[in-house]
Amino acid sequence: MPYPRLTVTTRASLVALSALALLSLVQWVRPRHLVSLEVLVYLLGVLPNLAAVIAITFVLLATWLDQQPTAAPGDMRRRFRACALFATGGLIVWEVGQRSSRGLRFDNHDIAATVVGLGLSWWVYGWVSRVAPGQRDGQ
């Protein structure tokens, strides 16, 4: 018996969970100083922003898709754009807000990682939104 096809909602949820797992792993590794190679230390510094924009986008999208299982592809695309822009904008506002707070550090590289995460979100959305011809989500 073949495995059942994953619904769009399930794929969006899996992306969200994967991004949250990456974010958690990075947050666990960073304070332990387990990495000394300079490029890996840099990646551990910016990966939270990259993972967060993907996680926020797909958590919001999966929540909406769960409530709208028969959404048309155009509606889903518009909702994805809104979720992605909300996540990106929120993370950039948070980063800029760190300029005026004590204990937090503003970093242009975090903003760049957020934008890269936005690009990755668009790329991953291509997989998430793919539905077999003639098949609707949930069938």
PDB file of C-alpha atoms in Angstrom, residues 10-22 51 54-60 62 124 128:
ATOM      1  CA  THR A  10       0.920  19.034   6.520  1.00  0.00           C
ATOM      2  CA  ARG A  11       3.827  20.184   4.341  1.00  0.00           C
ATOM      3  CA  ALA A  12       3.574  23.746   5.704  1.00  0.00           C
ATOM      4  CA  SER A  13       3.492  22.357   9.248  1.00  0.00           C
ATOM      5  CA  LEU A  14       6.562  20.194   8.591  1.00  0.00           C
ATOM      6  CA  VAL A  15       8.481  23.202   7.295  1.00  0.00           C
ATOM      7  CA  ALA A  16       7.463  25.223  10.357  1.00  0.00           C
ATOM      8  CA  LEU A  17       8.514  22.435  12.729  1.00  0.00           C
ATOM      9  CA  SER A  18      11.823  21.964  10.913  1.00  0.00           C
ATOM     10  CA  ALA A  19      12.617  25.675  11.119  1.00  0.00           C
ATOM     11  CA  LEU A  20      11.690  25.726  14.818  1.00  0.00           C
ATOM     12  CA  ALA A  21      13.923  22.693  15.404  1.00  0.00           C
ATOM     13  CA  LEU A  22      16.826  24.457  13.660  1.00  0.00           C
ATOM     14  CA  ALA A  51      15.235  30.130  10.730  1.00  0.00           C
ATOM     15  CA  ILE A  54      10.810  30.633   7.869  1.00  0.00           C
ATOM     16  CA  ALA A  55       9.277  29.379  11.123  1.00  0.00           C
ATOM     17  CA  ILE A  56       7.008  32.385  11.645  1.00  0.00           C
ATOM     18  CA  THR A  57       5.886  32.395   8.019  1.00  0.00           C
ATOM     19  CA  PHE A  58       4.991  28.720   7.918  1.00  0.00           C
ATOM     20  CA  VAL A  59       3.424  28.567  11.390  1.00  0.00           C
ATOM     21  CA  LEU A  60       1.071  31.364  10.339  1.00  0.00           C
ATOM     22  CA  ALA A  62      -0.187  26.306   8.359  1.00  0.00           C
ATOM     23  CA  VAL A 124      10.261  26.228   0.019  1.00  0.00           C
ATOM     24  CA  VAL A 128       4.627  23.255   0.005  1.00  0.00           C
TER      25      VAL A 128
END
